[in-house]
Amino acid sequence: MKTLIVLLFAISCFLPNLASGTVIKLTSGGNIQMAIDNAQPGDTILLAAGRYEGHDLTIRKPLTIWGESYPVVDGMHKGNIFLVAAENVHFKGLHIINSGKSTMEDSAGIKFFDSKSCTVSDNLLEETYFALHFSNSEEITVSNNRLFSSAEKEYQTGNGIHLWKCKNSTIENNTVMGHRDGIYLEFVTNTVSRQNTIEGNKRYGLHFMFSHDNSYLQNTFRRNGAGVAVMYTHNVLMQENLFEENWGASSYGILLKDITDSQVINNIFRKNTIGIYMEGSSRNTFQNNSFQQNGWAFKLMASCDRNTIEANNFLGNTFDISTNGSVVLNTLNQNYWDKYEGYDLDKDRLGDVPYRPINLFSMIVEKIPAAVILWRSFLVTLLDRMEKVIPSITPENMIDNSPKMKPYDLGTAHS
Amino acid sequence: MYKLLKYSLYDIVKSRFALLYTLFLVLVAISIYQVSEDMGKVSLSLLNIMLMIVPLIAAVFASTHFFNNLEFTELMLAQPVKRRDVFLSQFLAVAFVLSMALIVGFGVPMLIWGADVTILTLLGIGIGLSVIFAGLAFLASVMTRDKAKAIGISLSFWIYFSLVYDGFVLYLIYSLADYPLEKTTLGLVFLNPVDLGRIIMLMQLDISALMGYTGAFFQNFFGSFQGILISSGVLLLWMLWPSYFALRVFRKKDF
């Protein structure tokens, strides 16, 4: 019985391919467009290893394009390479290079319109303007692709994985390097991004707007031009991601603008100029995150309300929290602050003296960035001490009433 | 000259100050290493010692030593030796003992518990500041006839460089906040050895924060080879000029 189930399962896995009619084999130099036009819906076009040229290869029926040991499809720097408007189109194992470069038509390696149930997996895309571009599509799976661009300036390249008005999709295990935005989502709902590595992109690692009910799990965002910026969205889950080494005056681990009802859990923010910058955001939960060696761990603007920052570790940051006003409508609770100097007499592992994570000098630096040069001088230390004893300038309510005495043991995917 | 230096050194070692100072530094280093296991925190705690305590002790010790040895100096001046040699032997002995105390006091714990580039830079800055404040103290000493006054002037040098000066810079930045101040602040930093040392350390300790805004400008400067050359050159200049002027006064001084 058991073997039968396994057998059935194995068959069902191959079913899309088996059921999909004939396999059309192309050899190096073959005309892909002709093969597509001649194929019946559900056929598989198998590209043998070698080199193929062509651009604006248009697919309007269910097809599988399968490459044997990464055949090169060269767009010759003209237009889009593949254009898809159909259901059940699958790309696998291709090496796609040299799309056109046009901001007018957003040239892409593979571009999908109004498609459904399509997959793009195990492909290598190099020197494409946009790499994978999806609009008005659903149930898309993008997995195990490697997307590289060697553009020097932001305007010379498009986004790695670009989704516009899509839903119910999965983006996993991809590597995106050197593009403008690593992953760009606009009007995208119910989509999961998992275990992607987004590194060294010119603008944002992850950029989404108006994209509700999505989750971002176990991704790595490293050394992107301006880190990660996400806006105008509610109900987002960000879990176990790593945000690392985003350096620069306007570079953030995450910039959250107008994000509501979202959860940021179990992430690591390491060596960013600003770990999290948040403005105009409400009702978000930040839990079990680890902030390590950032310039500013958290910039919490006064326009945020009802956010909860709870049970996080703050370790070795230059400034833990800074803000721009005196109003604080957010809750800080039971975090571990390595700068906390209180004591715990009743041994409940929570400090008996509240911790004020904002120091006076970070308020000064917020107003006059040039003053950062005086950091760690005796004068500034003295001022901070005085402010800690008698708070007069720093917001009265930015306070953790029960700071943790020992750091949390946050075992995450990246530690 | 060599002989004079030898006797001056003997003299300081005999006073047991060197031993006590070294012991104090060893104790401080051990306690810091024991409390925090993270290298970043160790260098942070050491930074405050280096920028505050070390210059203070250097300044006070140097001026006290000068006056304690005044009789010996006067005796030497009656001998057929150059005034320059008498002064230099005194100064170099003090600078040497202060530096050795630092190297032994912090070096031994570092050997035991490990060190990184940051801590070694810190040690270098500590030595630089010791020499600078010893020089300033000698300058204060040759300009006055009274021991208490000399110590007072040395202390005011110390207060000025570690507190007052920064207040002045902060005030300047605050009142001219609307202007681009990067180059001005960079220039101002060079006028204070304590600030210079502190900023060289900041470049290593708070690099993430400094990548923003003004910091990037400083990072570009202090991170480049040219910047390192200029900043260490300026630090060297700070080590030389107070003792040079002290020497010039000493040569013409009527004892």
XYZ file of C-alpha atoms in Angstrom:
670
model
C 0.000 0.000 0.000
C 2.687 2.375 1.053
C 4.708 1.847 -2.106
C 1.599 2.391 -4.165
C 1.048 5.771 -2.526
C 4.656 6.723 -3.113
C 4.361 5.591 -6.709
C 1.182 7.548 -7.239
C 2.802 10.587 -5.661
C 5.838 10.259 -7.888
C 3.671 9.974 -10.959
C 1.584 12.930 -9.945
C 4.766 14.967 -9.579
C 5.717 14.307 -13.157
C 2.156 14.511 -14.337
C 2.299 18.048 -15.711
C 5.161 16.992 -17.918
C 3.897 13.544 -18.800
C 0.403 14.690 -19.508
C 1.607 17.602 -21.535
C 1.935 15.894 -24.840
C 5.017 15.764 -26.945
C 8.539 16.928 -26.367
C 9.972 19.105 -29.097
C 13.719 19.095 -29.113
C 15.739 22.031 -30.382
C 19.470 21.980 -30.999
C 21.916 24.831 -30.693
C 21.076 27.759 -32.958
C 17.469 26.646 -33.482
C 14.605 29.087 -33.897
C 12.728 29.153 -30.605
C 9.848 31.315 -31.829
C 9.097 28.873 -34.647
C 9.129 25.961 -32.221
C 6.725 27.837 -29.938
C 4.358 28.643 -32.771
C 4.347 25.040 -33.975
C 3.855 23.490 -30.547
C 0.504 22.312 -29.278
C -0.708 23.592 -25.907
C 0.915 21.505 -23.200
C 3.975 20.526 -25.204
C 7.493 20.743 -23.883
C 10.244 22.483 -25.794
C 13.564 21.045 -24.820
C 16.575 23.211 -25.617
C 19.771 21.204 -25.946
C 22.949 22.736 -24.596
C 24.271 25.478 -26.840
C 23.343 28.927 -27.893
C 20.093 30.413 -29.158
C 19.362 33.916 -30.299
C 16.079 35.759 -30.273
C 14.045 38.423 -28.583
C 10.388 39.078 -27.945
C 9.773 35.325 -28.072
C 6.035 35.316 -27.463
C 4.166 32.489 -25.739
C 0.368 32.475 -25.692
C -0.381 28.836 -24.790
C 0.534 26.419 -22.008
C 4.121 25.324 -22.656
C 7.183 24.134 -20.847
C 10.540 25.512 -21.926
C 13.204 23.268 -20.552
C 16.942 23.711 -20.896
C 19.496 20.909 -20.858
C 22.631 21.995 -19.001
C 21.794 25.675 -19.224
C 21.526 26.558 -22.919
C 22.196 30.249 -23.534
C 19.326 32.334 -24.836
C 20.825 35.608 -26.034
C 18.510 38.591 -26.476
C 21.153 40.510 -28.433
C 20.359 43.636 -26.350
C 16.980 44.028 -28.036
C 13.573 44.244 -26.324
C 12.285 41.523 -24.032
C 13.611 38.011 -24.423
C 10.506 35.975 -23.499
C 6.990 37.401 -23.408
C 4.290 35.276 -21.814
C 0.538 35.735 -21.631
C -0.878 32.296 -20.848
C -1.534 29.743 -18.137
C 0.762 26.909 -17.137
C 3.950 28.146 -18.720
C 7.099 26.783 -17.122
C 10.706 27.823 -17.578
C 13.447 25.647 -16.253
C 17.206 25.467 -16.589
C 17.792 28.317 -19.018
C 20.664 30.768 -19.129
C 19.140 33.996 -20.391
C 21.391 36.941 -21.224
C 21.408 40.424 -22.740
C 17.923 41.880 -22.826
C 17.321 45.332 -24.252
C 17.648 48.324 -21.950
C 14.583 50.462 -22.104
C 12.761 52.319 -19.381
C 9.903 52.964 -21.809
C 8.889 49.354 -22.175
C 10.698 47.906 -19.146
C 12.652 45.292 -21.090
C 12.937 42.038 -19.215
C 14.481 38.602 -19.355
C 11.091 36.946 -19.005
C 7.963 39.055 -18.895
C 4.558 37.704 -17.935
C 1.214 39.407 -18.537
C -2.164 38.210 -17.341
C -0.735 34.754 -16.652
C -1.675 32.065 -14.203
C 0.000 29.054 -12.618
C 3.385 29.671 -14.183
C 6.772 28.687 -12.788
C 10.270 29.982 -13.353
C 12.849 27.785 -11.728
C 16.572 27.004 -11.840
C 17.372 29.674 -14.370
C 20.379 31.918 -14.608
C 19.758 35.428 -15.896
C 22.601 37.810 -16.607
C 22.693 41.339 -17.968
C 18.966 41.641 -18.279
C 17.356 45.010 -17.606
C 14.477 43.706 -15.558
C 15.141 40.022 -14.925
C 11.715 38.533 -14.182
C 8.753 40.827 -14.707
C 5.193 39.819 -13.839
C 2.066 41.883 -14.203
C -1.527 41.074 -13.443
C -0.718 37.413 -12.817
C -1.474 34.876 -10.134
C -0.161 31.643 -8.667
C 3.348 32.303 -9.877
C 6.284 30.355 -8.499
C 9.774 31.813 -8.828
C 12.367 29.535 -7.329
C 16.073 28.743 -7.375
C 16.947 31.388 -9.927
C 20.121 33.396 -9.992
C 19.793 36.910 -11.345
C 22.893 39.032 -11.906
C 23.372 42.470 -13.323
C 26.651 44.332 -13.524
C 25.234 47.817 -14.005
C 27.208 50.561 -12.337
C 24.433 53.055 -11.821
C 20.896 52.718 -10.552
C 19.284 54.000 -13.778
C 21.137 51.462 -15.908
C 19.239 48.489 -14.557
C 15.737 47.396 -13.620
C 14.419 45.229 -10.827
C 15.444 41.644 -10.263
C 12.051 40.110 -9.485
C 9.288 42.554 -10.288
C 5.660 41.786 -9.484
C 2.876 44.221 -10.220
C -0.724 43.407 -9.375
C -0.100 39.745 -8.668
C -1.429 37.399 -6.020
C -0.972 33.994 -4.415
C 2.624 33.653 -5.539
C 5.809 32.209 -4.122
C 9.322 33.598 -4.475
C 11.908 31.335 -2.939
C 15.576 30.440 -2.924
C 16.555 33.044 -5.481
C 19.758 35.047 -5.566
C 19.523 38.588 -6.878
C 22.592 40.760 -7.285
C 23.373 44.096 -8.868
C 19.878 45.020 -9.973
C 18.010 48.201 -9.065
C 15.609 46.629 -6.549
C 16.181 43.008 -5.633
C 12.512 42.165 -5.181
C 9.891 44.734 -6.106
C 6.235 44.168 -5.289
C 3.412 46.579 -5.986
C -0.251 45.703 -5.469
C 0.793 42.144 -4.694
C -1.191 40.135 -2.166
C -0.905 36.779 -0.423
C 2.619 36.176 -1.594
C 5.483 34.493 0.214
C 9.155 35.354 -0.232
C 11.348 32.759 1.366
C 15.072 32.096 1.692
C 16.149 34.527 -0.981
C 19.558 36.145 -0.957
C 19.368 39.741 -2.078
C 22.765 41.343 -2.152
C 24.484 44.410 -3.559
C 21.545 45.848 -5.437
C 21.729 49.483 -6.390
C 18.597 50.725 -4.689
C 16.516 48.555 -2.368
C 16.931 44.921 -1.506
C 13.199 44.551 -1.028
C 10.753 47.206 -2.060
C 7.028 46.865 -1.719
C 4.033 49.150 -1.718
C 0.325 48.460 -1.355
C 1.146 44.777 -0.999
C -0.996 43.399 1.783
C -0.991 40.021 3.504
C 2.473 38.980 2.368
C 5.175 37.216 4.283
C 8.953 37.447 4.056
C 10.763 34.576 5.683
C 14.421 33.691 6.135
C 15.701 36.059 3.481
C 19.083 37.713 3.549
C 19.359 41.377 2.565
C 22.939 42.503 2.457
C 24.781 45.629 1.287
C 21.954 46.978 -0.829
C 22.173 50.656 -1.787
C 19.451 51.803 0.564
C 18.605 48.583 2.371
C 14.963 47.585 2.441
C 12.102 50.057 2.075
C 8.494 49.067 2.453
C 5.484 51.346 2.366
C 1.708 51.737 2.510
C 0.929 48.166 3.431
C -0.891 46.302 6.148
C -0.655 42.816 7.540
C 2.887 41.849 6.670
C 4.898 39.137 8.372
C 8.677 39.439 8.403
C 10.336 36.571 10.148
C 13.868 35.234 10.525
C 15.351 37.551 7.945
C 18.862 38.890 8.103
C 19.481 42.555 7.352
C 23.165 43.229 7.191
C 25.740 45.906 6.366
C 23.481 48.468 4.776
C 25.710 51.484 5.131
C 25.033 55.066 4.193
C 23.277 58.257 5.154
C 19.953 57.015 3.796
C 20.458 53.298 4.167
C 18.287 51.192 6.409
C 17.947 47.637 7.554
C 14.251 48.302 7.010
C 12.474 51.543 6.360
C 8.845 51.168 7.342
C 6.500 53.872 6.155
C 2.775 53.621 6.706
C 2.916 49.965 7.623
C 0.126 48.749 9.866
C -0.831 45.561 11.701
C 2.394 43.828 10.788
C 4.813 41.609 12.603
C 8.581 41.740 12.581
C 9.757 38.697 14.457
C 13.015 36.889 15.021
C 15.043 38.924 12.532
C 18.668 39.911 12.837
C 19.797 43.461 12.114
C 23.560 43.595 11.981
C 25.938 46.478 11.219
C 23.439 48.745 9.511
C 23.672 52.505 9.751
C 20.017 52.413 10.813
C 18.474 49.077 11.792
C 14.802 50.007 11.571
C 13.472 53.399 10.579
C 9.755 53.691 11.123
C 7.352 56.524 10.413
C 3.598 56.807 10.147
C 3.198 53.177 11.159
C 0.728 51.727 13.620
C -0.077 48.570 15.509
C 3.032 46.655 14.533
C 4.776 44.116 16.703
C 8.542 43.800 16.939
C 9.493 40.722 18.838
C 12.582 38.602 19.428
C 14.697 40.559 16.995
C 18.385 40.970 17.519
C 19.932 44.375 16.864
C 23.704 44.119 16.745
C 26.337 46.781 16.108
C 24.072 49.156 14.242
C 24.625 52.898 14.221
C 21.019 53.448 15.248
C 19.177 50.259 16.132
C 15.744 51.830 15.897
C 14.625 55.236 14.671
C 11.111 55.518 15.914
C 9.507 58.669 14.586
C 6.860 60.411 16.647
C 4.292 59.762 13.920
C 4.106 56.078 14.899
C 1.575 54.823 17.397
C 0.504 51.680 19.201
C 3.549 49.698 18.156
C 4.958 47.128 20.527
C 8.676 46.535 20.808
C 9.046 43.551 23.029
C 11.624 40.958 23.969
C 14.340 42.094 21.568
C 18.078 42.073 22.102
C 19.966 45.336 21.687
C 23.675 44.579 21.576
C 26.583 46.873 20.796
C 24.631 49.531 18.938
C 25.965 53.063 18.982
C 22.489 54.433 19.697
C 19.649 52.128 20.730
C 16.657 54.261 19.894
C 16.210 57.765 18.633
C 13.140 59.793 17.868
C 12.250 63.215 16.528
C 9.641 64.473 18.945
C 8.431 64.300 22.505
C 5.276 62.281 21.892
C 5.639 58.536 22.389
C 2.594 56.389 21.745
C 4.436 53.096 21.525
C 5.240 50.420 24.057
C 8.665 49.084 24.918
C 8.672 46.043 27.077
C 11.073 43.439 28.426
C 13.841 44.081 25.934
C 17.467 43.371 26.687
C 19.633 46.497 26.482
C 23.350 45.989 26.822
C 23.700 49.568 28.092
C 21.310 48.977 30.996
C 22.950 49.623 34.343
C 20.162 48.768 36.747
C 19.811 45.936 39.209
C 17.416 43.131 39.969
C 16.735 42.780 43.676
C 13.697 40.515 43.480
C 15.455 38.129 41.090
C 12.673 37.983 38.518
C 15.276 38.511 35.787
C 13.808 41.922 35.027
C 15.576 45.086 36.069
C 13.939 47.029 38.921
C 14.891 50.397 37.467
C 13.328 51.444 34.146
C 15.635 51.897 31.189
C 15.551 54.978 28.982
C 16.932 53.922 25.623
C 17.199 57.423 24.200
C 20.199 59.374 25.243
C 20.454 63.108 25.025
C 23.203 63.054 22.488
C 21.201 61.020 20.000
C 18.587 63.797 20.148
C 21.298 66.341 19.388
C 22.666 64.260 16.530
C 19.128 63.920 15.178
C 18.984 67.712 14.898
C 22.593 68.387 13.943
C 24.239 65.408 12.249
C 27.669 67.062 12.382
C 27.652 66.722 16.158
C 28.223 62.969 15.825
C 31.904 63.827 15.854
C 31.710 64.540 19.600
C 30.356 61.087 20.430
C 32.155 59.345 23.296
C 33.846 62.533 24.452
C 33.893 63.239 28.173
C 31.593 66.200 27.728
C 28.940 64.146 25.953
C 29.204 61.316 28.470
C 28.703 63.864 31.229
C 25.663 65.387 29.511
C 24.143 61.948 29.007
C 24.667 61.050 32.662
C 22.943 64.217 33.758
C 20.070 63.595 31.386
C 19.686 60.022 32.669
C 19.366 61.280 36.241
C 17.028 64.177 35.483
C 15.383 63.704 32.069
C 14.506 67.086 30.623
C 14.932 66.933 26.861
C 14.521 63.255 26.051
C 10.907 62.015 25.814
C 9.587 61.035 29.229
C 7.610 58.078 27.898
C 10.261 56.378 25.825
C 10.953 53.939 28.554
C 11.277 50.231 29.108
C 9.800 49.611 32.540
C 10.966 46.042 32.768
C 14.293 45.676 30.964
C 15.674 42.174 30.833
C 18.844 41.487 32.818
C 20.295 38.861 30.458
C 20.050 38.703 26.670
C 17.492 36.386 25.124
C 18.763 33.279 23.443
C 17.330 33.881 19.990
C 18.280 30.905 17.909
C 17.420 31.888 14.356
C 18.184 30.620 10.901
C 21.094 32.994 10.451
C 22.921 32.975 13.765
C 73.252 62.868 27.358
C 73.006 59.107 27.672
C 74.382 59.169 31.172
C 72.000 61.940 32.172
C 69.079 59.957 30.802
C 70.213 56.914 32.730
C 70.309 58.795 36.013
C 66.937 60.407 35.373
C 65.442 57.006 34.711
C 66.992 55.559 37.868
C 65.544 58.418 39.748
C 62.000 57.855 38.538
C 62.135 54.122 39.084
C 63.403 54.712 42.614
C 60.449 56.973 43.349
C 58.201 53.894 42.960
C 55.721 55.959 41.024
C 56.364 53.906 37.893
C 55.644 50.685 39.743
C 52.420 51.957 41.305
C 51.180 53.380 37.991
C 51.919 50.133 36.154
C 50.203 48.154 38.890
C 47.181 50.440 38.677
C 46.958 49.970 34.907
C 47.297 46.193 35.232
C 44.466 46.147 37.769
C 42.264 48.301 35.541
C 42.955 46.148 32.506
C 42.323 42.916 34.395
C 39.033 44.154 35.806
C 37.855 45.335 32.369
C 38.796 42.055 30.739
C 37.103 40.113 33.524
C 33.838 42.029 33.359
C 33.244 41.910 29.615
C 34.115 39.092 27.286
C 33.354 41.020 24.103
C 36.397 42.720 22.528
C 34.296 45.691 21.410
C 33.257 46.371 24.991
C 36.798 45.966 26.269
C 38.093 48.603 23.888
C 35.173 50.872 24.769
C 35.982 50.728 28.472
C 39.683 51.118 27.792
C 38.916 54.124 25.593
C 37.622 56.131 28.543
C 40.706 55.266 30.588
C 43.014 56.228 27.749
C 41.311 59.514 26.991
C 40.765 60.652 30.581
C 42.984 59.009 33.165
C 46.171 58.560 31.176
C 46.549 62.248 30.156
C 45.675 63.336 33.700
C 48.321 61.176 35.292
C 50.856 62.125 32.623
C 50.262 65.833 33.211
C 50.386 65.702 36.997
C 53.319 63.324 37.180
C 55.418 65.256 34.670
C 55.046 68.594 36.425
C 55.581 67.086 39.884
C 58.644 65.294 38.640
C 60.103 68.433 37.134
C 59.927 70.308 40.418
C 61.018 67.361 42.536
C 64.105 67.161 40.391
C 64.722 70.888 40.310
C 67.762 70.713 42.616
C 69.328 67.968 40.557
C 68.635 69.982 37.407
C 70.242 73.068 38.904
C 73.242 71.046 39.928
C 73.578 69.636 36.447
C 73.312 73.068 34.907
C 76.359 74.082 36.895
C 78.277 71.314 35.126
C 79.738 71.611 31.649
C 76.798 69.922 29.913
C 74.439 71.354 27.373
C 71.151 72.732 28.685
C 69.421 70.898 25.890
C 70.757 67.579 27.131
C 69.668 68.254 30.687
C 66.133 69.098 29.582
C 65.819 66.279 27.099
C 67.071 63.684 29.541
C 64.395 64.739 32.013
C 61.641 64.829 29.456
C 62.552 61.622 27.691
C 62.846 59.765 30.978
C 59.329 60.822 31.954
C 57.890 60.014 28.511
C 59.665 56.660 28.507
C 58.430 55.641 31.937
C 54.843 56.685 31.167
C 54.864 54.763 27.893
C 56.465 51.690 29.412
C 53.884 51.673 32.192
C 51.160 51.636 29.536
C 52.826 48.966 27.450
C 53.467 46.691 30.405
C 50.260 47.556 32.273
C 47.939 46.956 29.348
C 50.204 44.817 27.223
C 50.479 41.910 29.671
C 46.690 41.494 30.067
C 46.402 41.801 26.290
C 48.918 39.036 25.823
C 46.918 36.844 28.174
C 43.372 37.582 26.979
C 44.025 38.609 23.420
C 43.812 41.876 21.544
C 42.705 43.121 18.176
C 43.720 46.025 15.954
C 41.313 48.337 17.776
C 42.948 47.739 21.144
C 46.441 48.070 19.709
C 45.485 51.392 18.101
C 44.117 52.423 21.471
C 47.425 51.571 23.124
C 49.253 53.672 20.539
C 46.933 56.598 21.176
C 47.455 56.215 24.926
C 51.204 56.436 24.469
C 50.817 59.455 22.187
C 48.619 61.243 24.702
C 51.052 60.471 27.547
C 53.904 62.095 25.645
C 51.746 65.063 24.630
C 50.563 65.785 28.160
C 54.026 65.260 29.612
C 55.235 67.847 27.102
C 52.475 70.262 28.053
C 53.282 69.749 31.729
C 56.974 70.476 31.123
C 55.964 73.610 29.246
C 53.826 74.658 32.211
C 56.682 73.876 34.590
C 59.384 75.873 32.850
C 57.096 78.866 32.589
C 56.498 79.088 36.325
C 58.614 79.011 39.437
C 56.043 77.458 41.681
C 55.224 73.759 41.793
C 51.572 74.235 42.701
C 51.095 76.737 39.932
C 52.692 74.380 37.406
C 50.425 71.514 38.452
C 47.500 73.894 38.251
C 48.383 74.904 34.712
C 48.898 71.274 33.704
C 45.507 70.401 35.117
C 43.879 73.262 33.280
C 45.471 72.007 30.060
C 43.865 68.668 30.802
C 40.439 70.134 31.606
C 40.625 72.339 28.552
C 41.429 69.554 26.132
C 39.104 66.919 27.510
C 36.100 69.029 28.467
C 36.080 72.734 27.680
C 37.243 72.370 24.122
C 34.468 69.922 23.248
C 31.934 72.230 24.821
C 33.217 74.989 22.600
C 32.998 72.740 19.527
C 29.477 71.619 20.460
C 28.432 75.230 20.910
C 29.926 76.144 17.560
C 28.196 73.253 15.783
C 24.947 74.104 17.539
C 24.960 77.775 16.630
C 26.159 77.258 13.054
C 23.980 74.219 12.389
C 22.685 75.668 9.121
C 26.131 75.744 7.513
C 28.167 72.875 6.121
C 30.553 72.265 8.974
C 32.405 69.129 7.896
C 35.704 70.777 7.027
C 35.536 73.164 9.966
C 34.991 70.367 12.463
C 37.754 68.358 10.838
C 40.083 71.323 11.306
C 38.943 71.779 14.908
C 39.624 68.127 15.636
C 43.269 68.602 14.714
C 43.591 71.355 17.304
C 42.904 68.944 20.140
C 44.957 65.767 20.530
C 42.352 64.128 22.798
C 39.673 64.632 20.143
C 41.992 63.401 17.447
C 42.696 60.209 19.363
C 39.026 59.760 20.151
C 37.988 60.112 16.521
C 40.598 57.677 15.291
C 38.991 55.237 17.733
C 35.451 56.154 16.658
C 36.379 55.173 13.126
C 36.841 51.656 14.418
C 34.200 51.410 17.130
C 31.166 53.176 15.711
C 31.705 52.698 12.060
C 28.045 51.921 11.341
C 26.802 55.163 12.860
C 29.501 57.156 11.177
C 28.498 55.927 7.767
C 25.575 58.325 7.887
C 25.648 62.050 7.130
C 28.782 63.797 8.291
C 30.315 60.539 9.349
C 30.844 59.454 5.786
C 32.956 62.549 5.231
C 35.137 61.750 8.218
C 35.289 58.127 7.217
C 36.527 59.118 3.779
C 39.205 61.252 5.348
C 40.397 59.067 8.206
C 39.893 55.859 6.262
C 42.145 56.890 3.394
C 45.889 56.388 3.448
C 46.395 60.124 3.120
C 44.102 60.752 6.073
C 45.921 58.233 8.249
C 49.220 59.868 7.288
C 47.942 63.359 8.083
C 46.293 62.397 11.372
C 49.328 60.515 12.643
C 51.492 63.409 11.434
C 49.391 65.855 13.410
C 49.539 63.597 16.462
C 53.326 63.526 16.110
C 53.369 67.302 15.832
C 51.393 67.454 19.059
C 53.991 65.205 20.675
C 56.818 67.494 19.574
C 55.778 71.109 19.853
C 55.075 71.479 23.611
C 58.436 69.976 24.513
C 60.142 72.019 21.815
C 58.806 75.263 23.243
C 59.540 74.066 26.750
C 63.117 73.423 25.652
C 63.411 76.923 24.194
C 62.195 78.493 27.419
C 64.407 76.188 29.470
C 67.505 77.254 27.555
C 67.068 80.887 28.458
C 65.566 80.404 31.878
C 67.233 81.992 34.849
C 67.184 79.484 37.717
